[in-house]
Tab-separated table of C-alpha atoms in Angstrom:
chain	number	residue	atom	x	y	z
A	1	MET	CA	-0.137	-0.033	0.096
A	2	GLN	CA	1.960	2.897	-1.134
A	3	ASN	CA	-1.159	5.128	-1.847
A	4	LYS	CA	-1.321	8.431	-0.147
A	5	ILE	CA	-4.928	9.788	0.288
A	6	GLN	CA	-4.870	13.468	0.608
A	7	GLY	CA	-7.009	16.394	-0.789
A	8	VAL	CA	-10.171	16.695	-2.697
A	9	TYR	CA	-11.989	13.176	-3.239
A	10	LEU	CA	-15.138	13.566	-5.849
A	11	VAL	CA	-17.929	11.230	-5.243
A	12	THR	CA	-20.090	11.229	-8.423
A	13	ASP	CA	-23.770	11.492	-8.826
A	14	ARG	CA	-25.115	11.919	-12.147
A	15	PRO	CA	-28.361	13.615	-11.308
A	16	LEU	CA	-26.633	16.388	-9.282
A	17	CYS	CA	-24.574	17.141	-12.601
A	18	ILE	CA	-26.682	20.112	-13.495
A	19	HIS	CA	-24.620	22.473	-15.412
A	20	HIS	CA	-22.185	19.850	-17.083
A	21	CYS	CA	-22.201	16.029	-18.123
A	22	LEU	CA	-20.498	13.613	-15.826
A	23	GLU	CA	-17.807	13.339	-17.940
A	24	ASP	CA	-17.049	17.077	-18.059
A	25	VAL	CA	-17.353	17.293	-14.516
A	26	VAL	CA	-14.853	14.859	-13.838
A	27	ARG	CA	-12.288	16.197	-16.457
A	28	LEU	CA	-12.837	19.607	-15.033
A	29	SER	CA	-11.914	18.311	-11.566
A	30	ALA	CA	-8.919	16.735	-12.808
A	31	ASN	CA	-7.943	19.871	-14.400
A	32	GLY	CA	-8.525	21.755	-10.766
A	33	GLY	CA	-6.368	19.301	-9.093
A	34	VAL	CA	-8.505	16.699	-7.194
A	35	SER	CA	-6.982	13.669	-5.634
A	36	LEU	CA	-9.324	10.894	-6.042
A	37	VAL	CA	-12.622	9.986	-8.077
A	38	GLN	CA	-15.159	7.499	-6.651
A	39	LEU	CA	-17.942	6.279	-9.261
A	40	ARG	CA	-21.012	5.937	-7.506
A	41	GLU	CA	-23.884	4.064	-9.667
A	42	LYS	CA	-26.192	2.628	-7.142
A	43	GLU	CA	-29.066	2.128	-9.774
A	44	THR	CA	-27.056	1.872	-12.928
A	45	PRO	CA	-27.329	-1.847	-15.112
A	46	THR	CA	-24.001	-3.625	-14.332
A	47	ARG	CA	-23.058	-3.495	-18.512
A	48	GLU	CA	-23.891	0.477	-18.192
A	49	PHE	CA	-21.437	0.804	-15.083
A	50	LEU	CA	-18.796	-0.910	-16.516
A	51	GLU	CA	-18.805	1.396	-19.571
A	52	LEU	CA	-18.950	4.150	-17.885
A	53	ALA	CA	-16.033	3.146	-15.415
A	54	ILE	CA	-13.768	2.239	-18.521
A	55	HIS	CA	-14.749	5.790	-19.827
A	56	LEU	CA	-13.737	7.543	-16.850
A	57	LYS	CA	-10.688	5.896	-15.939
A	58	LYS	CA	-9.453	6.795	-19.806
A	59	ILE	CA	-10.151	10.450	-18.770
A	60	LEU	CA	-8.351	10.242	-15.724
A	61	SER	CA	-5.451	8.336	-16.493
A	62	PRO	CA	-3.569	11.335	-17.959
A	63	PHE	CA	-3.829	13.430	-15.081
A	64	GLN	CA	-2.945	10.401	-12.970
A	65	VAL	CA	-5.860	10.534	-10.742
A	66	PRO	CA	-7.232	7.095	-9.174
A	67	LEU	CA	-10.526	6.014	-10.176
A	68	LEU	CA	-12.399	4.163	-7.218
A	69	ILE	CA	-15.632	2.075	-7.811
A	70	ASN	CA	-18.156	2.287	-5.101
A	71	ASP	CA	-19.158	-1.009	-3.651
A	72	ARG	CA	-18.515	-3.166	-6.693
A	73	VAL	CA	-15.234	-5.152	-6.372
A	74	ASP	CA	-16.354	-7.144	-9.672
A	75	LEU	CA	-16.323	-3.920	-11.780
A	76	CYS	CA	-13.378	-2.640	-10.306
A	77	LEU	CA	-11.496	-5.704	-11.714
A	78	ALA	CA	-13.348	-5.721	-14.772
A	79	SER	CA	-12.914	-2.074	-15.810
A	80	GLY	CA	-9.180	-1.627	-14.337
A	81	ALA	CA	-9.909	0.901	-12.117
A	82	ASP	CA	-7.515	1.575	-8.999
A	83	GLY	CA	-9.227	0.458	-6.175
A	84	VAL	CA	-12.953	0.057	-4.312
A	85	HIS	CA	-14.681	2.006	-1.707
A	86	LEU	CA	-16.613	-0.420	0.534
A	87	GLY	CA	-19.467	-0.145	2.957
A	88	GLN	CA	-20.070	-2.089	5.663
A	89	SER	CA	-22.692	-4.129	4.230
A	90	ASP	CA	-20.411	-4.844	0.944
A	91	LEU	CA	-17.807	-7.462	0.475
A	92	PRO	CA	-15.347	-7.827	3.291
A	93	TRP	CA	-12.635	-5.543	2.589
A	94	ASN	CA	-10.159	-8.316	3.476
A	95	VAL	CA	-11.611	-10.407	0.816
A	96	ALA	CA	-11.445	-7.472	-1.600
A	97	ARG	CA	-7.690	-7.286	-0.844
A	98	LYS	CA	-7.291	-10.621	-1.662
A	99	LEU	CA	-9.041	-10.410	-4.843
A	100	LEU	CA	-7.628	-7.207	-5.919
A	101	GLY	CA	-3.988	-7.276	-4.525
A	102	GLU	CA	-1.965	-5.423	-2.549
A	103	ARG	CA	-1.491	-2.339	-5.377
A	104	ALA	CA	-5.049	-1.691	-4.998
A	105	ILE	CA	-6.601	1.336	-3.269
A	106	ILE	CA	-9.252	0.100	-0.818
A	107	GLY	CA	-11.392	2.257	1.781
A	108	LEU	CA	-13.968	1.424	4.255
A	109	SER	CA	-16.831	3.576	5.413
A	110	ILE	CA	-17.115	3.926	9.429
A	111	GLU	CA	-20.511	4.653	10.278
A	112	THR	CA	-20.635	4.194	13.957
A	113	LYS	CA	-17.947	3.996	16.764
A	114	GLU	CA	-19.219	-0.010	16.794
A	115	ASP	CA	-17.983	-0.005	13.262
A	116	TRP	CA	-14.476	1.002	14.449
A	117	GLU	CA	-14.529	-1.413	17.227
A	118	ASN	CA	-15.268	-4.429	15.594
A	119	LEU	CA	-12.725	-3.513	12.811
A	120	GLN	CA	-10.165	-3.825	15.665
A	121	LYS	CA	-11.413	-6.834	17.018
A	122	GLU	CA	-11.320	-8.130	13.337
A	123	ASN	CA	-7.793	-6.852	12.813
A	124	PRO	CA	-5.804	-4.129	14.503
A	125	ASN	CA	-3.733	-3.269	11.439
A	126	PRO	CA	-5.693	-3.652	8.316
A	127	THR	CA	-4.295	-3.476	4.941
A	128	LEU	CA	-6.968	-0.231	4.317
A	129	ASP	CA	-5.819	2.603	2.480
A	130	TYR	CA	-8.080	4.944	4.312
A	131	LEU	CA	-11.266	4.840	6.612
A	132	ALA	CA	-14.347	6.982	5.955
A	133	VAL	CA	-16.029	8.832	8.341
A	134	SER	CA	-19.565	8.910	7.181
A	135	PRO	CA	-21.882	11.082	7.300
A	136	VAL	CA	-19.956	14.152	9.233
A	137	PHE	CA	-22.897	16.136	8.505
A	138	ASP	CA	-26.394	15.409	7.599
A	139	THR	CA	-26.729	15.366	3.723
A	140	LYS	CA	-29.265	14.834	1.342
A	141	THR	CA	-27.281	13.045	-1.287
A	142	LYS	CA	-27.524	10.024	0.444
A	143	THR	CA	-30.560	9.161	2.718
A	144	ASN	CA	-29.816	5.835	4.465
A	145	THR	CA	-26.842	6.858	6.426
A	146	LYS	CA	-26.434	6.602	10.243
A	147	PRO	CA	-26.353	9.569	12.780
A	148	ALA	CA	-24.065	12.293	11.865
A	149	TRP	CA	-20.296	12.244	13.475
A	150	GLY	CA	-20.036	15.731	13.582
A	151	LEU	CA	-16.402	17.500	14.244
A	152	ALA	CA	-16.028	15.687	17.292
A	153	GLY	CA	-16.340	12.423	15.701
A	154	VAL	CA	-13.683	12.894	13.370
A	155	GLN	CA	-11.451	14.196	16.183
A	156	TRP	CA	-12.150	10.963	17.757
A	157	LEU	CA	-11.377	8.672	15.048
A	158	ARG	CA	-8.336	10.691	14.522
A	159	GLU	CA	-7.188	9.724	17.943
A	160	LYS	CA	-7.593	6.194	17.020
A	161	THR	CA	-6.180	5.477	14.138
A	162	THR	CA	-2.775	6.480	11.753
A	163	LEU	CA	-4.775	5.411	8.681
A	164	PRO	CA	-5.997	8.281	6.464
A	165	ILE	CA	-9.313	9.519	7.423
A	166	VAL	CA	-11.732	10.769	4.323
A	167	ALA	CA	-14.866	12.929	5.679
A	168	ILE	CA	-17.505	12.627	3.711
A	169	GLY	CA	-21.180	13.879	4.136
A	170	GLY	CA	-22.597	17.557	3.789
A	171	ILE	CA	-19.111	18.893	3.190
A	172	HIS	CA	-18.907	22.426	1.471
A	173	LEU	CA	-16.697	25.247	1.170
A	174	ASP	CA	-18.339	26.831	4.237
A	175	ASN	CA	-17.320	23.920	6.819
A	176	ALA	CA	-14.421	22.263	4.734
A	177	LYS	CA	-11.819	24.062	6.858
A	178	ASP	CA	-13.049	23.054	10.197
A	179	VAL	CA	-13.349	19.254	9.147
A	180	ILE	CA	-9.648	19.239	7.622
A	181	GLU	CA	-8.541	20.905	11.302
A	182	ALA	CA	-10.628	18.198	13.139
A	183	GLY	CA	-8.169	15.809	11.574
A	184	ALA	CA	-9.436	14.489	7.978
A	185	ASN	CA	-6.869	13.928	5.394
A	186	SER	CA	-9.399	14.014	2.408
A	187	LEU	CA	-12.218	15.775	2.101
A	188	ALA	CA	-14.968	13.475	-0.201
A	189	VAL	CA	-17.913	15.710	-1.808
A	190	VAL	CA	-20.544	15.373	-4.000
A	191	SER	CA	-22.857	18.089	-4.858
A	192	ALA	CA	-20.112	20.649	-3.918
A	193	ILE	CA	-18.424	19.915	-7.336
A	194	CYS	CA	-21.073	17.787	-9.258
A	195	SER	CA	-23.548	20.681	-9.191
A	196	ALA	CA	-21.009	23.522	-9.510
A	197	LYS	CA	-21.445	25.955	-12.356
A	198	ASP	CA	-17.335	25.683	-12.540
A	199	PRO	CA	-16.380	22.445	-11.465
A	200	LYS	CA	-12.816	23.141	-11.630
A	201	LEU	CA	-12.838	26.224	-9.560
A	202	ALA	CA	-14.958	24.344	-6.929
A	203	THR	CA	-12.329	21.658	-6.846
A	204	GLU	CA	-9.185	24.580	-6.898
A	205	THR	CA	-10.808	26.318	-3.873
A	206	LEU	CA	-11.236	23.016	-1.850
A	207	ARG	CA	-7.869	22.053	-2.698
A	208	ASN	CA	-6.177	25.211	-1.643
A	209	LEU	CA	-7.580	24.621	2.054
A	210	PHE	CA	-4.969	21.923	2.726
């Protein structure tokens, strides 16, 4: 695991791409210095999801920006993406590591303190590339989440782990600096970039907070 997780992390949401198509949002964010892009497609048929992943991988490759796939280890393998982001109900992270190999980027959502405690019981030194605090704040872009962690929750996890922390949920320019100061290495944003009139500028503005 040689991956350094830091900076702005775009999580895609096609319905929120109101000024530009998804491909243009991804390209513009890459021009703006995004560090990671996660393709999240909850309702998309598998074949369409695969084609989209391959297309985005081609867009991001010249920028050397990793593409992660949300949930789907099979589509990560099939598309040649750089890794996966896993939730608590997805394929176990250690199984994903065996399938994807040691060079893949694997992140895991931590939704409750119990999730963290269970991870510690399972493996005190997990071969994960990051932990995602989810959600930091209440968000409309994902409705099936547990209660928000808040800044205190980010600080709590920061004190528990040396792994990079990705903060996700309700993060925008007005609260981003506070989240970084609480201990987040990376900010995962959805609407702050997807819905921006200028995704490149939105990415640059967030990146400059680090």
